[in-house]
Short mmCIF file of N, CA and C in Angstrom, two decimals:
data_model
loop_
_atom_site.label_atom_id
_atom_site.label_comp_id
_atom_site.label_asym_id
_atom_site.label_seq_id
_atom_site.Cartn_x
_atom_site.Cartn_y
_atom_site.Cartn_z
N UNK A 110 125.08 103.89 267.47
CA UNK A 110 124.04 104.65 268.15
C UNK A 110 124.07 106.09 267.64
N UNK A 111 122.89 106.75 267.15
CA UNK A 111 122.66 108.10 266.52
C UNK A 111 123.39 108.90 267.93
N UNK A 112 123.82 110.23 267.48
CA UNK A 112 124.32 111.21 268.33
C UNK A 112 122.68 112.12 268.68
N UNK A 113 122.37 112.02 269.56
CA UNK A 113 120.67 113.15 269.88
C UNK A 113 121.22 114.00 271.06
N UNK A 114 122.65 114.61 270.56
CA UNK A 114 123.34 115.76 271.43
C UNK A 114 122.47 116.91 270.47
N UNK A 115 121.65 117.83 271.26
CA UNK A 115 121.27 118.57 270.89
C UNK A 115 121.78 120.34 271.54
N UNK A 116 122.42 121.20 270.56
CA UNK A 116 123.41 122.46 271.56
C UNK A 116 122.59 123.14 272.08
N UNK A 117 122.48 123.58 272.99
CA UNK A 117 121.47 124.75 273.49
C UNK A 117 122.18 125.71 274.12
N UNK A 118 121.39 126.78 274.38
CA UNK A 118 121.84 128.07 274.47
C UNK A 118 121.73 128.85 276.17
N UNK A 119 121.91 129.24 276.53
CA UNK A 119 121.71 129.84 278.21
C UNK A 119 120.43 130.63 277.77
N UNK A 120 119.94 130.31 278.91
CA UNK A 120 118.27 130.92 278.78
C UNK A 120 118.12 132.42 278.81
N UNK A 121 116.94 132.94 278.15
CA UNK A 121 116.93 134.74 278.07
C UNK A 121 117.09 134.86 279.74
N UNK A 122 117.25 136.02 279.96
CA UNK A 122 117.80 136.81 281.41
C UNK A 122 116.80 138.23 280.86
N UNK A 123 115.81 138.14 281.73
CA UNK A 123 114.97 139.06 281.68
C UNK A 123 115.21 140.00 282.02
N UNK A 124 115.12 141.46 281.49
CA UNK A 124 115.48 142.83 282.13
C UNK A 124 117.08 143.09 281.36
N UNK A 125 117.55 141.77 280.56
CA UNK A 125 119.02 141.95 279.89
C UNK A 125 118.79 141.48 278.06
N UNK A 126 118.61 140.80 278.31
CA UNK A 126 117.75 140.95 276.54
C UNK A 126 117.05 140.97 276.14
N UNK A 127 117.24 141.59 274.74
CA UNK A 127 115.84 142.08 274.28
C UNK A 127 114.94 141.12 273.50
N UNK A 128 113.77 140.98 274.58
CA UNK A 128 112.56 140.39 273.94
C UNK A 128 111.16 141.04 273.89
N UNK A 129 110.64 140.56 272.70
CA UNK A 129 109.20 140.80 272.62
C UNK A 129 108.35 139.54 272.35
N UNK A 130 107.05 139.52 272.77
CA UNK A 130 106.48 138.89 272.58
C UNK A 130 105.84 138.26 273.71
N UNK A 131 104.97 137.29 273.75
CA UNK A 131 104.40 136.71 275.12
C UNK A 131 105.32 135.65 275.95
N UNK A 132 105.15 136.01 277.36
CA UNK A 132 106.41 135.33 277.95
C UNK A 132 105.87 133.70 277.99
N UNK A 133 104.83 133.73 277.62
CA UNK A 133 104.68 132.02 277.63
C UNK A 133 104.74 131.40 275.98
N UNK A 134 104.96 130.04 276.31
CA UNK A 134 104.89 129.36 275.06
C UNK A 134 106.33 129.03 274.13
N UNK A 135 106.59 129.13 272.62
CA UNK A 135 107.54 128.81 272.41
C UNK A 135 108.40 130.02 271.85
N UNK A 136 109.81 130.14 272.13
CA UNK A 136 110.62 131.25 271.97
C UNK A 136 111.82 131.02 270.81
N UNK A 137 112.20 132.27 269.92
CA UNK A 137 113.38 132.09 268.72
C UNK A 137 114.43 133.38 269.87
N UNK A 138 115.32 132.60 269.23
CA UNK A 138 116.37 133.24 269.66
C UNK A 138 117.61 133.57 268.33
N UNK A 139 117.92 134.95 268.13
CA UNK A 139 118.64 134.90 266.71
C UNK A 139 119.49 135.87 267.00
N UNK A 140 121.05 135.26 266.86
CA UNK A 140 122.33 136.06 266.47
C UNK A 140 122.24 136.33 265.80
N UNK A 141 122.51 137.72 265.66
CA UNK A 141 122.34 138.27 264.30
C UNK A 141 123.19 139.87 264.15
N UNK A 142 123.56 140.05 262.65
CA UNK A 142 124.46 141.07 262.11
C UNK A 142 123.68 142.02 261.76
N UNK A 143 123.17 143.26 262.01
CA UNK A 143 122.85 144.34 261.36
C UNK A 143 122.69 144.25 259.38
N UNK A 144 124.12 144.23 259.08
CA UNK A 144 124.52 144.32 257.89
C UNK A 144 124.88 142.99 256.96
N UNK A 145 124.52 141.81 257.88
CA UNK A 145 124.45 140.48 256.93
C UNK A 145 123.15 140.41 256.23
N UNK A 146 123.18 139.75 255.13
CA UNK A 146 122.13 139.79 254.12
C UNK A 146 121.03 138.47 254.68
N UNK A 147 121.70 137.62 255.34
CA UNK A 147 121.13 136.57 256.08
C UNK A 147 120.19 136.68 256.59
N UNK A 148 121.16 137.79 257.55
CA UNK A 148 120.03 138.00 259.12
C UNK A 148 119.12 138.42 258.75
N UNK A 149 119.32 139.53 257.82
CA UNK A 149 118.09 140.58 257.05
C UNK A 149 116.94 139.17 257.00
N UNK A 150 117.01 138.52 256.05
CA UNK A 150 116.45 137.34 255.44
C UNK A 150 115.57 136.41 256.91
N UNK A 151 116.26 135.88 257.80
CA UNK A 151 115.64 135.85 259.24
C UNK A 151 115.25 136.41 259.53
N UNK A 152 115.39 138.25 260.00
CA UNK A 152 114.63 138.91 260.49
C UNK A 152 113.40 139.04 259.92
N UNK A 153 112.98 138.93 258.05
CA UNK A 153 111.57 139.35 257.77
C UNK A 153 111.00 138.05 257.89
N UNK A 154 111.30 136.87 258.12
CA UNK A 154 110.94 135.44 257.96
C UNK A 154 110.19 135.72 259.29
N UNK A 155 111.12 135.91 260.56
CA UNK A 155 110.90 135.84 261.61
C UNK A 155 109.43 137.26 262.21
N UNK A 156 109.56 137.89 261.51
CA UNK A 156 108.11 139.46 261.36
C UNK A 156 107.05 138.28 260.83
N UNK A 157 107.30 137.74 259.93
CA UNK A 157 105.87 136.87 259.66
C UNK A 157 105.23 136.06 260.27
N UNK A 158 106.48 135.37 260.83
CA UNK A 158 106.16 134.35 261.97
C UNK A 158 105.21 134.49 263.17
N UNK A 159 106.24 136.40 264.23
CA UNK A 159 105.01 136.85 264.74
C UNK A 159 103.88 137.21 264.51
N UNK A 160 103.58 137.76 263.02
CA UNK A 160 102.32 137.91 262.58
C UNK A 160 101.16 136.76 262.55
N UNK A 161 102.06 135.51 261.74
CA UNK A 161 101.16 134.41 261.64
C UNK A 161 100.86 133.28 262.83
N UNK A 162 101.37 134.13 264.38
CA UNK A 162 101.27 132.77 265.52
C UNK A 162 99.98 133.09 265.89
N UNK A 163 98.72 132.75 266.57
CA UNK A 163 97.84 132.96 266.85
C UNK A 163 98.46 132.91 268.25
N UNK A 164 99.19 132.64 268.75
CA UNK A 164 98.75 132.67 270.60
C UNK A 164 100.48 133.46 270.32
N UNK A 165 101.43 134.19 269.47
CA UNK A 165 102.15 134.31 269.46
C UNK A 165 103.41 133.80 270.08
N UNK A 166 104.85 133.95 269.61
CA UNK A 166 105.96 133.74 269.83
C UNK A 166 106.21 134.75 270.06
N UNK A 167 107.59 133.78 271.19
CA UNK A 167 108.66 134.70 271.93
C UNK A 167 110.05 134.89 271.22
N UNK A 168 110.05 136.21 271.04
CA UNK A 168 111.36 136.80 270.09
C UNK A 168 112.59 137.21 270.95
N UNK A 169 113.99 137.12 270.47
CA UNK A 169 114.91 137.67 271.40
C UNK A 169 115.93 138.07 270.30
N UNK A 170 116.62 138.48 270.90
CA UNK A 170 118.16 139.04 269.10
C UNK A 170 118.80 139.34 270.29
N UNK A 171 120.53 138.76 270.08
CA UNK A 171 121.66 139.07 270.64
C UNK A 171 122.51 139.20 269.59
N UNK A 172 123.32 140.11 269.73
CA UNK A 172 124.09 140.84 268.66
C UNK A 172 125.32 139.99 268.01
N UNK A 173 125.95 139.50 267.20
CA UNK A 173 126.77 139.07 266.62
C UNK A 173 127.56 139.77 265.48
N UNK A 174 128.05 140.83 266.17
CA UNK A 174 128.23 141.74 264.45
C UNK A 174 129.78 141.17 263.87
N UNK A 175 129.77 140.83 262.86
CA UNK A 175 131.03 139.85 261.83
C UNK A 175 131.75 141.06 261.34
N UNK A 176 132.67 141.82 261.93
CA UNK A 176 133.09 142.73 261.85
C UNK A 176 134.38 142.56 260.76
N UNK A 177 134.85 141.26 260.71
CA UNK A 177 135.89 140.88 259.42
C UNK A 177 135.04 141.48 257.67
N UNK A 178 133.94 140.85 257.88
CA UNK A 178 133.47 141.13 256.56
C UNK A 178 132.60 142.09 256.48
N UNK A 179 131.72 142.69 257.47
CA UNK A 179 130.78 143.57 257.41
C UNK A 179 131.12 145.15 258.16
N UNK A 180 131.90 146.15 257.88
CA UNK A 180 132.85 147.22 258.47
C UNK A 180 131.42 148.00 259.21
N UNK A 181 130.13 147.63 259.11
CA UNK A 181 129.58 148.67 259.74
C UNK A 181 128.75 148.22 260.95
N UNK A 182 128.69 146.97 261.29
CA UNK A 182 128.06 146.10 261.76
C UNK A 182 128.16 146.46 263.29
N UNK A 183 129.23 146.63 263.95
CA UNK A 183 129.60 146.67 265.08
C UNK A 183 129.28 148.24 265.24
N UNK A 184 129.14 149.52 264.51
CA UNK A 184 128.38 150.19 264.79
C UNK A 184 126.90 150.48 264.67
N UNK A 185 126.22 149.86 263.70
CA UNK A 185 124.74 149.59 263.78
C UNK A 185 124.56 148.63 265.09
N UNK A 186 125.30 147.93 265.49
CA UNK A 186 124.67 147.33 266.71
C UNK A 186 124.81 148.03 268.17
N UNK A 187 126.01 149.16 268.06
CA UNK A 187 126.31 149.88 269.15
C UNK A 187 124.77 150.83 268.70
N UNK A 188 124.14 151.03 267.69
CA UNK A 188 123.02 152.15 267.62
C UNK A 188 121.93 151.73 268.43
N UNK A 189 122.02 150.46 267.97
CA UNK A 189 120.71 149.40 268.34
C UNK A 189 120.53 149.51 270.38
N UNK A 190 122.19 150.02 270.76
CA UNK A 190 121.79 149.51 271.84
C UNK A 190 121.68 150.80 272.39
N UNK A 191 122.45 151.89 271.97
CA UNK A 191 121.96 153.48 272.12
C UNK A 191 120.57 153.57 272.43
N UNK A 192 120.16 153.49 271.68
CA UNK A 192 118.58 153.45 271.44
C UNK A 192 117.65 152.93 272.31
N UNK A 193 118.31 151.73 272.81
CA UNK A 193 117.94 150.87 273.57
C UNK A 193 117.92 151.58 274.83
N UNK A 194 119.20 152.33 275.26
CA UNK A 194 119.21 152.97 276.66
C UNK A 194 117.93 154.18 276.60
N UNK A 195 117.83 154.64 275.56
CA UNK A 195 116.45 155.30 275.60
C UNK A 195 115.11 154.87 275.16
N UNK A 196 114.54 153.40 275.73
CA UNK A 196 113.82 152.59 275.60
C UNK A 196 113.13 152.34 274.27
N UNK A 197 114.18 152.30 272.96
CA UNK A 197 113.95 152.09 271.34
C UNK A 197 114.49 151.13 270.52
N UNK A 198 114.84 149.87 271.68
CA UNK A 198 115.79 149.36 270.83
C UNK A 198 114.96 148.61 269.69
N UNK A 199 113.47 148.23 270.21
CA UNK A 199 113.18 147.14 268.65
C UNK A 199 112.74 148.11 267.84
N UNK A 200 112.09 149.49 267.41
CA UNK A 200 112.57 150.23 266.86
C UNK A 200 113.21 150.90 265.59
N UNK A 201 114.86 150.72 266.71
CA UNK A 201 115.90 150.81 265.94
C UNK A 201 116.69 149.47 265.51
N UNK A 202 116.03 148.69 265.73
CA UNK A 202 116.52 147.28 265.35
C UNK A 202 115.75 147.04 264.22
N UNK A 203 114.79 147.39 264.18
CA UNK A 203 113.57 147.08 262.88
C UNK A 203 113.79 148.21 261.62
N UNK A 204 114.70 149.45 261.95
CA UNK A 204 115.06 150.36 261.22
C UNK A 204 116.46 149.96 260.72
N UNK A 205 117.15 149.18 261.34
CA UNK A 205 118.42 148.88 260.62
C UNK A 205 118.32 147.73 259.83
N UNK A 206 117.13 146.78 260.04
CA UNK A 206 117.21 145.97 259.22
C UNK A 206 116.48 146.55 257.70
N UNK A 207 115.46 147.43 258.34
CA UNK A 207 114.84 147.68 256.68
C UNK A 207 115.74 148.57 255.87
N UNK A 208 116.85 149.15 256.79
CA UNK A 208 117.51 149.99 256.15
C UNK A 208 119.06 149.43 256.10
N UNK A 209 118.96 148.64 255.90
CA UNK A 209 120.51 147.43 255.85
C UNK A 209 121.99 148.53 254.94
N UNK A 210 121.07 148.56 254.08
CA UNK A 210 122.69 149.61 252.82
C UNK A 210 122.51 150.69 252.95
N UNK A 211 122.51 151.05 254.40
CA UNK A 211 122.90 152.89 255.21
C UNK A 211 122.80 152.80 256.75
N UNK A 212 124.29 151.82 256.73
CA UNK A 212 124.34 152.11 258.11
C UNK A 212 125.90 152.98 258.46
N UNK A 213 125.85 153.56 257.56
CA UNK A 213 126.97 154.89 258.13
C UNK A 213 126.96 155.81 259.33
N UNK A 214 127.72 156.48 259.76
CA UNK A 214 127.51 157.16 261.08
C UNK A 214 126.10 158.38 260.79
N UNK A 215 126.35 158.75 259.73
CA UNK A 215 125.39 159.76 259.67
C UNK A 215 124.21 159.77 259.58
N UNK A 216 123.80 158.09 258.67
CA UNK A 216 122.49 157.56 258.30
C UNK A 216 122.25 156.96 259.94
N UNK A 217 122.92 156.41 260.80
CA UNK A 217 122.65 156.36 262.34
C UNK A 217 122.04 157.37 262.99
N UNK A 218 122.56 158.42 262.80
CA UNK A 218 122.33 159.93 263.36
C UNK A 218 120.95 160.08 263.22
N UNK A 219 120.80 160.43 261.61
CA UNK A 219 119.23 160.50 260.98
C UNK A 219 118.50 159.69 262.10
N UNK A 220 118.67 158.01 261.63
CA UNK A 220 117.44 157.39 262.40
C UNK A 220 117.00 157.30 263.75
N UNK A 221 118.37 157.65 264.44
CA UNK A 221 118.35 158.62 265.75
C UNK A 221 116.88 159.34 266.07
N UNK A 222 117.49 160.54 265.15
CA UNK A 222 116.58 161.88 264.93
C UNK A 222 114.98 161.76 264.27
N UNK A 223 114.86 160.50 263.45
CA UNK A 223 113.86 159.95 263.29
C UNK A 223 112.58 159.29 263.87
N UNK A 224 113.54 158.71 264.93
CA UNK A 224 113.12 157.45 266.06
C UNK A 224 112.56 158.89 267.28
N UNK A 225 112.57 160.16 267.22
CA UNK A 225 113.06 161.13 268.41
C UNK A 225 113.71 160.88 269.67
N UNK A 226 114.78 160.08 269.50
CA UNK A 226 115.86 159.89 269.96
C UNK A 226 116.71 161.45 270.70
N UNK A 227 117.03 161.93 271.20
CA UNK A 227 117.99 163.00 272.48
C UNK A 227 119.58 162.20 272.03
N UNK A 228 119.99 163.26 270.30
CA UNK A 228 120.45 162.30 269.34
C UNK A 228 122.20 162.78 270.08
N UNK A 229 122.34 163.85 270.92
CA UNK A 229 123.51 163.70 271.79
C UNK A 229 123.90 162.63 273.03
N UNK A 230 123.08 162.45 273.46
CA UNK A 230 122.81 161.72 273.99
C UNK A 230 123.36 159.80 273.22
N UNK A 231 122.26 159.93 272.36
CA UNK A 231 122.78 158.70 271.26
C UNK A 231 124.24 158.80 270.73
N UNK A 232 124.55 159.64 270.04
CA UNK A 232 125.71 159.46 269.80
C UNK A 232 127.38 159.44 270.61
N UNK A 233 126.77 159.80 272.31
CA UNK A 233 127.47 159.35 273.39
C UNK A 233 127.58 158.10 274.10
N UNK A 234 126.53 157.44 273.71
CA UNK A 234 126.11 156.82 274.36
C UNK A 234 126.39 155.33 273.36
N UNK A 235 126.50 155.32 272.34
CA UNK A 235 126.98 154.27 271.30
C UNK A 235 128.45 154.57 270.92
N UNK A 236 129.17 155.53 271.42
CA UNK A 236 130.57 155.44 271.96
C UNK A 236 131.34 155.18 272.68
N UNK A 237 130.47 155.09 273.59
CA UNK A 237 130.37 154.67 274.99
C UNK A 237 131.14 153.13 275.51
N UNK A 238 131.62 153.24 276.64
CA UNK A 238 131.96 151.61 277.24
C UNK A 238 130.38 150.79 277.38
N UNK A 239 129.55 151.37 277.86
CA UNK A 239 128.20 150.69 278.39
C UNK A 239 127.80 149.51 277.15
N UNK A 240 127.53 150.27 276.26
CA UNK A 240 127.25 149.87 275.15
C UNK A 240 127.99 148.93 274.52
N UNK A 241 129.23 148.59 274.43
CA UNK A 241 130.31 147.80 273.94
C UNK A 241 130.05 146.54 274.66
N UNK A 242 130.35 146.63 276.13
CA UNK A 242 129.89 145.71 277.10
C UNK A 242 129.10 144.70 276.84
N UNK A 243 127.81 145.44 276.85
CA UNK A 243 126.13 145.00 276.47
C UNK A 243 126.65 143.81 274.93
N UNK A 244 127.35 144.69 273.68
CA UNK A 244 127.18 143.99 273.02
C UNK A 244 128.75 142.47 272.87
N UNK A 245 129.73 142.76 273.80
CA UNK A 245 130.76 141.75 274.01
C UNK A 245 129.73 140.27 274.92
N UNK A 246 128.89 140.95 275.52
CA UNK A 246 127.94 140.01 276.03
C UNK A 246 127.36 138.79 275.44
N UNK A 247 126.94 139.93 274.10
CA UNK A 247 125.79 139.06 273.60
C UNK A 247 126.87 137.94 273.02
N UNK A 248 128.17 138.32 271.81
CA UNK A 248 128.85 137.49 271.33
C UNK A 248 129.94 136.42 272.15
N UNK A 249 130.35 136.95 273.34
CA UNK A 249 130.40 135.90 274.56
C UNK A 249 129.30 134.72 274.67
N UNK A 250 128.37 135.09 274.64
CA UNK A 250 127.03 134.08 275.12
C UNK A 250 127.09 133.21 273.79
N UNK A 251 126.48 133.65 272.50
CA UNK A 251 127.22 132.90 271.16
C UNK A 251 128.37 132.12 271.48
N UNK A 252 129.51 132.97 271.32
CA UNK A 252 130.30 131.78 271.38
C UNK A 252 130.24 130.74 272.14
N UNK A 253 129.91 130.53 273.63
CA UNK A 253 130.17 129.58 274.60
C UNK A 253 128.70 128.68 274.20
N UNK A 254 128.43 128.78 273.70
CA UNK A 254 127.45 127.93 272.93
C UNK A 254 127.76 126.48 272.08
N UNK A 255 129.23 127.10 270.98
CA UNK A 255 129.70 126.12 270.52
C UNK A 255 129.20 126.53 269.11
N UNK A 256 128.26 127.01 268.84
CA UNK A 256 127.27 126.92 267.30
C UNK A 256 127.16 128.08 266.95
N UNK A 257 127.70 129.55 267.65
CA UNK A 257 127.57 130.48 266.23
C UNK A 257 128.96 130.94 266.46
N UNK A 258 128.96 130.67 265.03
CA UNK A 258 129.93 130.75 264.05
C UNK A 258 129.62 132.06 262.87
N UNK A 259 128.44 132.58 262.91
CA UNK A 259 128.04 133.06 261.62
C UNK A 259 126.57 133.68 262.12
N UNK A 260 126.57 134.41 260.76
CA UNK A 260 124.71 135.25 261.32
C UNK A 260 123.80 134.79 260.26
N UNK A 261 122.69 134.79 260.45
CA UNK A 261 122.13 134.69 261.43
C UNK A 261 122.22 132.72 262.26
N UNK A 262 122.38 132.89 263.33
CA UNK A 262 121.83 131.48 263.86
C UNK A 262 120.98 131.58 264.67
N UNK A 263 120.11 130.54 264.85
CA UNK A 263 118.49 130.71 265.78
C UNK A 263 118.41 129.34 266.05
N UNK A 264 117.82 129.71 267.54
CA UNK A 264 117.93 128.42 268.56
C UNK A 264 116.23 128.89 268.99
N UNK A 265 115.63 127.85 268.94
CA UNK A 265 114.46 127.20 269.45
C UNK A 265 113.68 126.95 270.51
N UNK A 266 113.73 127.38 271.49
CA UNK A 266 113.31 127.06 272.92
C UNK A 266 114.55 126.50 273.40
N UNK A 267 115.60 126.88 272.63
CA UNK A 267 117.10 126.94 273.39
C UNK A 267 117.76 126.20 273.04
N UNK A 268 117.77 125.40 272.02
CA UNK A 268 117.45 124.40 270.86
C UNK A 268 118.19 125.27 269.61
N UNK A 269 119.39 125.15 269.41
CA UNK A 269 119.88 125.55 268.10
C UNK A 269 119.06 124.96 266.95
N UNK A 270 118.73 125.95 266.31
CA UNK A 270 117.91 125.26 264.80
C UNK A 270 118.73 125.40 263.44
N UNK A 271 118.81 124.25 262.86
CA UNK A 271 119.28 124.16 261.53
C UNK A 271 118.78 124.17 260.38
N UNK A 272 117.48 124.57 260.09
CA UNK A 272 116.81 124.34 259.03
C UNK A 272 116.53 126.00 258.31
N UNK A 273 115.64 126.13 257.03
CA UNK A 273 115.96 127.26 256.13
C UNK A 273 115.42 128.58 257.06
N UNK A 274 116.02 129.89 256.84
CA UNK A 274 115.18 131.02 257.02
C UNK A 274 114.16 131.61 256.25
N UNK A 275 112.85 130.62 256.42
CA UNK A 275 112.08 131.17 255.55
C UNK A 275 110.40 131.01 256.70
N UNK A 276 109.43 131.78 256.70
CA UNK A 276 108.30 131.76 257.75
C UNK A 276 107.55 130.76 257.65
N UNK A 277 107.80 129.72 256.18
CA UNK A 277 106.86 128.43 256.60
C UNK A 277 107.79 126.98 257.18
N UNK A 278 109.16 127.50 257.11
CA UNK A 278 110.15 126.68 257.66
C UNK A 278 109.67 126.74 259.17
N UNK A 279 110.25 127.91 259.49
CA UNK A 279 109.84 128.24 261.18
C UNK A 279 108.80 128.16 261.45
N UNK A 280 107.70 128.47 261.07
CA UNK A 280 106.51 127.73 261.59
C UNK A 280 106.40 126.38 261.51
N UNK A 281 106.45 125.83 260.62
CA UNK A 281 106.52 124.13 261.03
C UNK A 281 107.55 123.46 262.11
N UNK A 282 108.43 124.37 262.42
CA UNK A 282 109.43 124.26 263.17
C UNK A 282 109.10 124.40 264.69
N UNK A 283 108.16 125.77 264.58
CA UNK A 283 107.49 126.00 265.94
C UNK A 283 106.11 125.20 266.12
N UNK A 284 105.86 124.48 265.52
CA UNK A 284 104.13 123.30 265.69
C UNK A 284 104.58 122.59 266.41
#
């Protein structure tokens, strides 16, 4: 008998992660690293996707930063959520991905100051316990999942998905 164990994920918690998009219909959900070349690769797959839905998709990102191999990861995601406390996180989430090879403290600062970010503020505030929390959360929730292991992974209407990161993958994925 085939195995049709399918993993799924604990449902978004509104007002706690970050989503965009229309609250009805079908939703991606993606762990993801700042500074993995992957996620990068998901994240623009996943920009097309919202572009090309006509009744649009529901987007969410919980943080997974792979801090063994990627040394900056776990602070681009503490930025992401800085930012966030001053209502910027997609933003600065959409600025770290286009800007993947400068996520140093200082190139943080900049996009801070870019974003007009209250960049004392930011840089307290992504030092911060709050912020750490927020993101031990997201990789808690990953793990107890069973399936991420790695960035990017994306689950489906809660529905871990295994197939390529590319926008005509996921769209046939979301039909």
């Amino acid at each position: 008998m085939p195995d049709t164990h399918q993993s799924t994920v604990a449902p978004l918690e509104e007002g706690v992660d970050h989503v965009r998009g229309p609250a009805t219909g079908r939703w991606i959900l993606e762990y993801g690293d700042y500074e993995c070349p992957y996620s990068r690769q998901a994240f623009r797959a996943i920009e097309r996707v919202e572009r090309q839905t006509p009744t649009g998709v529901r987007f969410a990102f919980r943080h997974f930063p792979l801090t063994e191999i990627h040394p900056h990861a776990l602070a681009a995601a503490a930025a992401a959520e800085a930012a966030a406390l001053q209502g910027r996180f997609w933003e600065m989430h959409d600025l770290l991905f286009h800007r993947q090879h400068a996520l140093e403290d200082e190139a943080l600062r900049t996009y801070a100051h870019d974003l007009g970010l209250d960049v004392v503020r930011f840089d307290r505030d992504r030092l911060g316990g709050e912020v750490l929390v927020r993101i031990d959360r997201d990789v808690a929730s990953g793990r107890a999942t069973g399936e991420v292991q790695g960035t990017p992974t994306l689950f489906i209407d809660g529905v871990v998905y295994g197939g390529r990161y590319d926008a005509a993958t996921l769209l046939e994925a979301l039909a």
